[in-house]
PDB file of C-alpha atoms in Angstrom:
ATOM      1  CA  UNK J   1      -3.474  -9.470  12.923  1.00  0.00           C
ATOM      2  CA  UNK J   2      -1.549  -9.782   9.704  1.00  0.00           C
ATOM      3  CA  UNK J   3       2.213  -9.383   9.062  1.00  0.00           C
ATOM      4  CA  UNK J   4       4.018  -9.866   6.061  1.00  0.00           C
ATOM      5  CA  UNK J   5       8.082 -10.615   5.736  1.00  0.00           C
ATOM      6  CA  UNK J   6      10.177  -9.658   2.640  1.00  0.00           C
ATOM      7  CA  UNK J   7      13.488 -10.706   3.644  1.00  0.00           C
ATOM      8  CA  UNK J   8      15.183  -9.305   0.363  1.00  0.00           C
ATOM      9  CA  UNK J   9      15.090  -5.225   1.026  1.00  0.00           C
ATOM     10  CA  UNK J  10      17.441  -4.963  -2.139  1.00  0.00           C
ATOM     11  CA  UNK J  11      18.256  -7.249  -5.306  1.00  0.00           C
ATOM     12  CA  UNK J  12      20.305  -6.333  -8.560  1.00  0.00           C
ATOM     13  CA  UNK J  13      19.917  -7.727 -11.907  1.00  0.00           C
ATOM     14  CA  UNK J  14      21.029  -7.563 -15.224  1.00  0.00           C
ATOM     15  CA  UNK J  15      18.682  -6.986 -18.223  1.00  0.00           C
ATOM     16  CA  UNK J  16      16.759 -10.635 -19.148  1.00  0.00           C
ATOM     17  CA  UNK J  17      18.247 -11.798 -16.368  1.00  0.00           C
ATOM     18  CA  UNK J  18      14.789 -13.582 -14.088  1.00  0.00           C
ATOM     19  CA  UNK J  19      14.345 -12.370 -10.509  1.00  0.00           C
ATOM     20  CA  UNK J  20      12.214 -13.879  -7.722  1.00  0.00           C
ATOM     21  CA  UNK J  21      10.266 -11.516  -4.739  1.00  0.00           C
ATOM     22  CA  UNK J  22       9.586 -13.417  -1.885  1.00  0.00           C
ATOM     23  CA  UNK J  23       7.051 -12.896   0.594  1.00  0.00           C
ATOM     24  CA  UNK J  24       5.958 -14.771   3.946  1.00  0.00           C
ATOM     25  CA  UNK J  25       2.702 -13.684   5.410  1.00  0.00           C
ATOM     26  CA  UNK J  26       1.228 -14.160   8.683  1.00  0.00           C
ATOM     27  CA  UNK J  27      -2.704 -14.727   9.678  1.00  0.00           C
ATOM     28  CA  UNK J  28      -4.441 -16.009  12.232  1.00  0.00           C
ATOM     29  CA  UNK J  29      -7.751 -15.348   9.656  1.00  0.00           C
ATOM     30  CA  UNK J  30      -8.988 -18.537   7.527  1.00  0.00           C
ATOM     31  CA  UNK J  31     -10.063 -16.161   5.255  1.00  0.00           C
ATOM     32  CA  UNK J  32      -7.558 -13.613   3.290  1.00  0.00           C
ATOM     33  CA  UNK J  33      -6.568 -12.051   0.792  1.00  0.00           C
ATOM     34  CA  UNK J  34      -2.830 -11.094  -0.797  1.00  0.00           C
ATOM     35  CA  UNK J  35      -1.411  -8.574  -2.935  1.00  0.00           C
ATOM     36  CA  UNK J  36       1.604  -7.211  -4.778  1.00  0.00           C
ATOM     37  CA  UNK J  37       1.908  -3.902  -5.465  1.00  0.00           C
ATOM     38  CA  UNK J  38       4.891  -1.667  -7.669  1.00  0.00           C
ATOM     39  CA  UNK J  39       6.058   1.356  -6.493  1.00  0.00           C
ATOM     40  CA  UNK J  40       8.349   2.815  -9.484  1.00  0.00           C
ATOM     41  CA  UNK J  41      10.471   5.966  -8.869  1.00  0.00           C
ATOM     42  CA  UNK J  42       7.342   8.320  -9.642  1.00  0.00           C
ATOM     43  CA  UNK J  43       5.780   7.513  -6.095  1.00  0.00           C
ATOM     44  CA  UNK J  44       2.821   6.089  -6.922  1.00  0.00           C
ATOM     45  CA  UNK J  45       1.599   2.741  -5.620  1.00  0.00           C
ATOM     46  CA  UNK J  46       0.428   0.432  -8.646  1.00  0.00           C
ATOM     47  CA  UNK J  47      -1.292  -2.810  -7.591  1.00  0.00           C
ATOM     48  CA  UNK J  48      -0.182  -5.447  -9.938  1.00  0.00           C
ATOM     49  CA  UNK J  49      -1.984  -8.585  -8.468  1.00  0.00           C
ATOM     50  CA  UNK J  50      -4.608 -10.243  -6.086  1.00  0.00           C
ATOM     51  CA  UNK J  51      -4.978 -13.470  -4.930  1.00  0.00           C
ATOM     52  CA  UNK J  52      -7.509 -15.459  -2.623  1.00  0.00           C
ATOM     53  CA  UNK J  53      -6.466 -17.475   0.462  1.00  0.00           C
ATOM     54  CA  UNK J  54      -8.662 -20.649  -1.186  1.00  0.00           C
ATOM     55  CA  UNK J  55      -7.185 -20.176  -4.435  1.00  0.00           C
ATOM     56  CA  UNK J  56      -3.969 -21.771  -4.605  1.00  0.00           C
ATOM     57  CA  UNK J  57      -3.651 -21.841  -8.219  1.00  0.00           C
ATOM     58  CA  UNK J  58      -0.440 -19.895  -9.819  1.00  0.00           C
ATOM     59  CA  UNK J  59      -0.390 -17.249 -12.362  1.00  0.00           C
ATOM     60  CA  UNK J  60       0.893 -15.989 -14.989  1.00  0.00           C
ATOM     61  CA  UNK J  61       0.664 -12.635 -16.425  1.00  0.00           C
ATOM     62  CA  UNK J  62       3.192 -12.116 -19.094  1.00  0.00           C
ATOM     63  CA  UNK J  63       6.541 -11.672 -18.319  1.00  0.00           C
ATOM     64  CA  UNK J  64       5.061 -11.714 -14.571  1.00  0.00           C
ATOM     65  CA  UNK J  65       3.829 -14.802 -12.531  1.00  0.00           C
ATOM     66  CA  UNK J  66       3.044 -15.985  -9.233  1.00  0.00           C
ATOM     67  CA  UNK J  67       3.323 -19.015  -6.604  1.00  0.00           C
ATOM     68  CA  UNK J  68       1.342 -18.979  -4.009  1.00  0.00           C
ATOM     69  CA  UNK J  69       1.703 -22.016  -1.062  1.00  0.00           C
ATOM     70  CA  UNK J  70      -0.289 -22.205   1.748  1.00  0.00           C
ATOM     71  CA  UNK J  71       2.323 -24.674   2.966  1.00  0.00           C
ATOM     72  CA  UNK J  72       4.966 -22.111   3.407  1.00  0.00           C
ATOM     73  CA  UNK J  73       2.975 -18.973   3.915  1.00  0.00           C
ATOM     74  CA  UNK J  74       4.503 -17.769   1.035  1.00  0.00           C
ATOM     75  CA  UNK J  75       3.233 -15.625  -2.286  1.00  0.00           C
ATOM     76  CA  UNK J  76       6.459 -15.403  -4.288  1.00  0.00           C
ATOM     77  CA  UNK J  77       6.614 -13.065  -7.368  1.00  0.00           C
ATOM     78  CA  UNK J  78       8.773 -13.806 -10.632  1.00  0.00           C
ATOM     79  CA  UNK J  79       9.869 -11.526 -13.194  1.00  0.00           C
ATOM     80  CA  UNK J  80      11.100 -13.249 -16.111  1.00  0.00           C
ATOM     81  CA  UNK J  81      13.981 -11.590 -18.543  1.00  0.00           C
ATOM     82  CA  UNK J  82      13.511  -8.648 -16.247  1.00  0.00           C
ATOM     83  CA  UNK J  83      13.973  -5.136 -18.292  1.00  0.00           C
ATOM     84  CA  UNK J  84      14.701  -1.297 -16.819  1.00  0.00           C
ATOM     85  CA  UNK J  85      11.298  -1.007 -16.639  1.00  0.00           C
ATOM     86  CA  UNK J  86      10.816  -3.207 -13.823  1.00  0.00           C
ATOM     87  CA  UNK J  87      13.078  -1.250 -11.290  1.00  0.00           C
ATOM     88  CA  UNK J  88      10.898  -0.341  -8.638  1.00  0.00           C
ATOM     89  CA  UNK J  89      10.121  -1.095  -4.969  1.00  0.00           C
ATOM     90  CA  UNK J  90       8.001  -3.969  -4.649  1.00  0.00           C
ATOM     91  CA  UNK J  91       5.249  -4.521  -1.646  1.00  0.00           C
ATOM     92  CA  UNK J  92       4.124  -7.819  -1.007  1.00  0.00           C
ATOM     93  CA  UNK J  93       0.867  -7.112   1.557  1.00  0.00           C
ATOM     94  CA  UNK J  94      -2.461  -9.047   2.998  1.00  0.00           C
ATOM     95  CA  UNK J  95      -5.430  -8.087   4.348  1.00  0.00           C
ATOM     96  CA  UNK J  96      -8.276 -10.211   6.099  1.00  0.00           C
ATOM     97  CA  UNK J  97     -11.328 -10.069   8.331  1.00  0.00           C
ATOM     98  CA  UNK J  98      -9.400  -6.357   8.821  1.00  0.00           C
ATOM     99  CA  UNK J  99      -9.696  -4.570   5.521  1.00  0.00           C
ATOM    100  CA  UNK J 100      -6.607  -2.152   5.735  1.00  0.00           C
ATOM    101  CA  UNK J 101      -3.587  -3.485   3.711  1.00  0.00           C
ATOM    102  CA  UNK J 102      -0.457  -5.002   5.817  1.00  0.00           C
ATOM    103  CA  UNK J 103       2.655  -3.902   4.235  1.00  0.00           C
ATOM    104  CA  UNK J 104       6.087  -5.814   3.853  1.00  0.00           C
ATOM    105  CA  UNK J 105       8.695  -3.939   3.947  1.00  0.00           C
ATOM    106  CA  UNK J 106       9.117  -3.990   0.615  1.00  0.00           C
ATOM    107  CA  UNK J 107      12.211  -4.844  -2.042  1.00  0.00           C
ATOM    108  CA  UNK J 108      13.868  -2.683  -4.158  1.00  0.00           C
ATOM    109  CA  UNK J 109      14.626  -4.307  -7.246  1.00  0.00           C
ATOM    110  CA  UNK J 110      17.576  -2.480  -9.576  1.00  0.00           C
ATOM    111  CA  UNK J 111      17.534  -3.834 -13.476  1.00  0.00           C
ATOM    112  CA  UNK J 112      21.041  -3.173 -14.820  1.00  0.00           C
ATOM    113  CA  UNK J 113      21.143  -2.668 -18.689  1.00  0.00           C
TER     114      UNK J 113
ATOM    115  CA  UNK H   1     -11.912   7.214 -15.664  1.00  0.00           C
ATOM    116  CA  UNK H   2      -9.497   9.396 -13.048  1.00  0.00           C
ATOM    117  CA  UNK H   3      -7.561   7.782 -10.563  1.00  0.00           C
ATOM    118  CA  UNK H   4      -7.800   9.023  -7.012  1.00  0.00           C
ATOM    119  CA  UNK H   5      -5.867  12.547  -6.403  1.00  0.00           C
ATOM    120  CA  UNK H   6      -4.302  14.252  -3.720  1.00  0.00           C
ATOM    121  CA  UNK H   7      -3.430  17.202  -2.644  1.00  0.00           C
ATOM    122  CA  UNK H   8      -1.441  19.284  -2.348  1.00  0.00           C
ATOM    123  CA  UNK H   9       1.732  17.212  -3.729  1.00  0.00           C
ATOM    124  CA  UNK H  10       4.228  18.640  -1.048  1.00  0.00           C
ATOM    125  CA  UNK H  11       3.770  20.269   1.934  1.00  0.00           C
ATOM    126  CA  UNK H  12       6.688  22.336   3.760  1.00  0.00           C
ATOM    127  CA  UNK H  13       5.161  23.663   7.489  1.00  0.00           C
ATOM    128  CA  UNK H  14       6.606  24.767  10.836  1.00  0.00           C
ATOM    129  CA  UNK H  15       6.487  22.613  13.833  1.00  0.00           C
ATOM    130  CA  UNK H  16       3.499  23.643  15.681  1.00  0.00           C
ATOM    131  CA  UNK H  17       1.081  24.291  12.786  1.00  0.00           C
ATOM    132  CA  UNK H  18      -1.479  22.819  11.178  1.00  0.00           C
ATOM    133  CA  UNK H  19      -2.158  20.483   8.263  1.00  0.00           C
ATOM    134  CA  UNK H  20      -4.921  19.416   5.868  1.00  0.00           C
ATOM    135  CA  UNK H  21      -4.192  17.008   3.368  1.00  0.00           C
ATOM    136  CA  UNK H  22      -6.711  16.415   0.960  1.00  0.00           C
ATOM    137  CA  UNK H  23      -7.942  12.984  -1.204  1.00  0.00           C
ATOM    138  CA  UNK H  24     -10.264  12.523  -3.875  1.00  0.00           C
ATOM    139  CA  UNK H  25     -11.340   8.954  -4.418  1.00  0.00           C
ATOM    140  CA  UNK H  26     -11.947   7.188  -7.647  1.00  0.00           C
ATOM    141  CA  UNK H  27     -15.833   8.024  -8.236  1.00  0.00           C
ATOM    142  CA  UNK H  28     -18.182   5.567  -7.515  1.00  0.00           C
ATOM    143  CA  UNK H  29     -16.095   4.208  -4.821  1.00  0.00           C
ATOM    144  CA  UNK H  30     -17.152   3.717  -1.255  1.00  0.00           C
ATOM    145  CA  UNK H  31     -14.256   2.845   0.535  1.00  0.00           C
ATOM    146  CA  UNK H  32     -11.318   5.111   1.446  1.00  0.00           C
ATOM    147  CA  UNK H  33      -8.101   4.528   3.019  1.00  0.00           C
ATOM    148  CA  UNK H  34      -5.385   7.007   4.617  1.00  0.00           C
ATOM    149  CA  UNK H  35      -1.855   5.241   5.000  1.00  0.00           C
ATOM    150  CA  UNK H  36       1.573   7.047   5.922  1.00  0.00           C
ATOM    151  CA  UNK H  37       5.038   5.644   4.396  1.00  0.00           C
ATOM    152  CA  UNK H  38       7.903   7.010   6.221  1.00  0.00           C
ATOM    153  CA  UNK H  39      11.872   5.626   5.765  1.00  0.00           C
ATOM    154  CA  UNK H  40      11.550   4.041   9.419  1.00  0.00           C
ATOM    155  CA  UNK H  41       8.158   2.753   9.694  1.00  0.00           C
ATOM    156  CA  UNK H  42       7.501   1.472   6.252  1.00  0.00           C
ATOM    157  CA  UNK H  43       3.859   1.637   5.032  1.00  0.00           C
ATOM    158  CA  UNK H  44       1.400   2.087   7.565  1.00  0.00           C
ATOM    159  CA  UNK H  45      -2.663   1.969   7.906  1.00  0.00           C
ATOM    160  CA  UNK H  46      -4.234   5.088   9.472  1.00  0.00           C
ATOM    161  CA  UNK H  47      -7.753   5.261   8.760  1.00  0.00           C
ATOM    162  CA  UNK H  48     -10.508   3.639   6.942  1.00  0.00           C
ATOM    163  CA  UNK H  49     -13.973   5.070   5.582  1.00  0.00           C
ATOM    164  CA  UNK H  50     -17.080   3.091   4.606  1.00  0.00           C
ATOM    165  CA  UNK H  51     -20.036   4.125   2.907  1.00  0.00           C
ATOM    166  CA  UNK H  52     -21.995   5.726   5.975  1.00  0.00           C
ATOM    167  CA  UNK H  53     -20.166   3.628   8.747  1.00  0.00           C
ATOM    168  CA  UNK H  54     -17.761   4.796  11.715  1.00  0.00           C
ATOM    169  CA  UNK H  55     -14.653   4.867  10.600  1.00  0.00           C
ATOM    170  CA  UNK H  56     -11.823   2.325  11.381  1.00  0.00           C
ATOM    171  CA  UNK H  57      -9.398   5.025  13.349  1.00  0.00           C
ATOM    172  CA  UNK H  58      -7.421   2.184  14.750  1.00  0.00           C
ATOM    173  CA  UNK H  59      -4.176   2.937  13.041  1.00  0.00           C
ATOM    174  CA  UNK H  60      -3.931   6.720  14.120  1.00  0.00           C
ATOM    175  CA  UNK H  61      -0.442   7.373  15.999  1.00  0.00           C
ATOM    176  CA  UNK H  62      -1.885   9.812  18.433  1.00  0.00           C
ATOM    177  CA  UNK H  63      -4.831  12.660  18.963  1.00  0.00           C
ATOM    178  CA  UNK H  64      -3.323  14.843  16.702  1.00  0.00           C
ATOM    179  CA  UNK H  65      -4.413  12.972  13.679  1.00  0.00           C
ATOM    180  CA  UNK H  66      -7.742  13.411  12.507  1.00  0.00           C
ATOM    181  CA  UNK H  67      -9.475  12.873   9.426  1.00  0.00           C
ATOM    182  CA  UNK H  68     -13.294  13.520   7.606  1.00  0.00           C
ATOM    183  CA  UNK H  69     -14.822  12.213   4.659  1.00  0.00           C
ATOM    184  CA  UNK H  70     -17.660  14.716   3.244  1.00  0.00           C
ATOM    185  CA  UNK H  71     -20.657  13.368   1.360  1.00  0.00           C
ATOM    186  CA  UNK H  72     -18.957  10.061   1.268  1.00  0.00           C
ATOM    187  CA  UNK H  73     -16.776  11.221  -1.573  1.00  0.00           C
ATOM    188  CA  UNK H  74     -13.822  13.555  -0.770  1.00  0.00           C
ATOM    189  CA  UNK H  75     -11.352  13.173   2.615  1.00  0.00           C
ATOM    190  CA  UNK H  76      -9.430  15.132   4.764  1.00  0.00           C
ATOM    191  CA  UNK H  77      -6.653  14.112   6.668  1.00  0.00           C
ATOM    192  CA  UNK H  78      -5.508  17.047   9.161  1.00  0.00           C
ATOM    193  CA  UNK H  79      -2.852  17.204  11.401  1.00  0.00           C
ATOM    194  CA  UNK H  80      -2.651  19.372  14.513  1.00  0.00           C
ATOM    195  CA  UNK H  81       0.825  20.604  16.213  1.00  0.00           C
ATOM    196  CA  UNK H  82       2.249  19.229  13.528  1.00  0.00           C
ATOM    197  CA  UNK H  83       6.167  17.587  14.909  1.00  0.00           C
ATOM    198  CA  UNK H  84       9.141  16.811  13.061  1.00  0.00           C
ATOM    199  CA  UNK H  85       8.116  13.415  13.280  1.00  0.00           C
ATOM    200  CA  UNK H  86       5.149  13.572  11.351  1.00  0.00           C
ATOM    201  CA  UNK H  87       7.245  14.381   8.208  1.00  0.00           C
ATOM    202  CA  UNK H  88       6.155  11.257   5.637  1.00  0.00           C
ATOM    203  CA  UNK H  89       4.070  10.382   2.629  1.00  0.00           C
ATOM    204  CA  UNK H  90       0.930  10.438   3.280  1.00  0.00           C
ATOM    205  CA  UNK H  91      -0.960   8.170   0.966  1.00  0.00           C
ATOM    206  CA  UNK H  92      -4.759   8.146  -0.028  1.00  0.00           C
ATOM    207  CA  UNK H  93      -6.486   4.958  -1.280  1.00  0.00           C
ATOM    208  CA  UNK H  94      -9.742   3.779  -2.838  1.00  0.00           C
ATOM    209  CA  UNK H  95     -11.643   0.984  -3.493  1.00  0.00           C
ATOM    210  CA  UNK H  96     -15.028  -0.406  -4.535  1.00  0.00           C
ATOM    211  CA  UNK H  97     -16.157  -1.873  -0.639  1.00  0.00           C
ATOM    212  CA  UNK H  98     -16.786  -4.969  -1.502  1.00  0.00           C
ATOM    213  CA  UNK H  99     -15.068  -8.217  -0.278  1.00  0.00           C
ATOM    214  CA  UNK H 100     -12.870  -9.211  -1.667  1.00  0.00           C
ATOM    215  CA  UNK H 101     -11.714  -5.485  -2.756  1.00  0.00           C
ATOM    216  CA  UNK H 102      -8.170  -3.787  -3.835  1.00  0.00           C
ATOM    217  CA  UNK H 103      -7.221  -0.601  -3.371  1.00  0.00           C
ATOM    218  CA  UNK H 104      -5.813   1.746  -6.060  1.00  0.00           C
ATOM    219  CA  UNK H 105      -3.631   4.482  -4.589  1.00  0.00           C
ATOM    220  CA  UNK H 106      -3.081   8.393  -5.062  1.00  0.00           C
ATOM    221  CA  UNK H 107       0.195   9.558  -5.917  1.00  0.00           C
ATOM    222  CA  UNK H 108       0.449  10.972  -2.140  1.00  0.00           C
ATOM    223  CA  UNK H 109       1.243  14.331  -0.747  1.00  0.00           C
ATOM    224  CA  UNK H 110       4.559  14.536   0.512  1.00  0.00           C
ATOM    225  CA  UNK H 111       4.914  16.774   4.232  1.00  0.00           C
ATOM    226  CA  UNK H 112       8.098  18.046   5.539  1.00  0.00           C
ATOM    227  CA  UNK H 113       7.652  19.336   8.781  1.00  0.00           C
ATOM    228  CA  UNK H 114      10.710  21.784   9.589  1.00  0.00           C
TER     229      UNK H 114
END
């Protein structure tokens, strides 16, 4: 079984400012897999990024990145010099020898201009 | 190419009637998901379709829910008796089947049950 904490269920920024997600995640597989998906005020669910439980290496995707630690259990999301754009609910989720997606509870991020 | 689409986009019934919600995945995809987001339970598995397999019903809340995939292509979520509590998102997803995979997501169909 998988379970995934975000601990933040709403954050507030100003414009440029940078924000950090975090995530915890939970697995008893060896094998998994993590995502984070947006979910802007239009409804839909856009997946944003996926990353392998034997891949610890970081990412960066323009003004987006990613640290993943299997240390902490974490998968932690950064958005730097954040814009309106980016307000949106954020899901942090896993999946593993189970293919359905685990769901955090998600974080509702508010850019301020 | 299209994304996956649902219908309808809202959904107004009476307690007591029936449902069908309807998803078409991206083509070409073999794997389809049915997931429910609701302000108390968050985001929430239902079902899960593969190719020509038995379907993965583990997440359904009770024997009201049902759901059918047709020629491995378009899905049908119904809902019987239909209570207030059923009122939710209910969102389709699709993906390729392999493994590793990621799902891409409908825009859901939103049902108010009054």
């Amino acid at each position: 079984a998988q379970k995934v904490t975000q601990a933040q269920t709403e954050i507030s920024v100003v414009e440029k400012e940078d924000v950090t997600l975090d995530c915890v995640y939970e697995t008893r597989d060896t094998t998994y897999y993590l995502f984070w998906y947006k979910q802007p005020p239009s409804g839909e669910l856009v997946f944003l990024i996926r990353r392998n439980s034997f891949d610890e290496q970081n990412e960066i995707s323009g003004r987006y990145s990613w640290n993943f630690q299997k240390s902490t259990s974490s998968f932690n999301f950064t958005i730097t010099a954040s814009q309106v754009v980016d307000s949106a609910v954020y899901f942090c989720a896993s999946s593993g020898s189970a293919r359905q997606l685990t769901f955090g509870s998600g974080t509702q991020l508010t850019v301020l201009p | 190419g299209a994304g996956v689409s649902q219908s309808p986009s809202n959904k107004v019934t009476e307690k007591g009637k029936d449902v069908e919600l309807r998803c078409d995945p991206i083509s070409g995809h073999t794997a389809l998901y049915w997931y429910r987001q609701s302000l108390g339970q968050g985001l929430e598995f239902l079902i899960y379709f593969q190719g020509n397999s038995a379907p993965d019903k583990s997440g359904l809340p009770s024997d009201r829910f049902s759901a059918e995939r047709t020629g491995g292509s378009v899905s049908t979520l119904t809902i019987q008796r239909t209570q207030q509590e059923d009122s939710a998102v209910y969102l389709c997803a699709s993906s390729r089947g392999g493994y590793p995979d990621t799902q891409y997501f409908g825009p859901g169909t939103r049902l108010t049950v009054l």
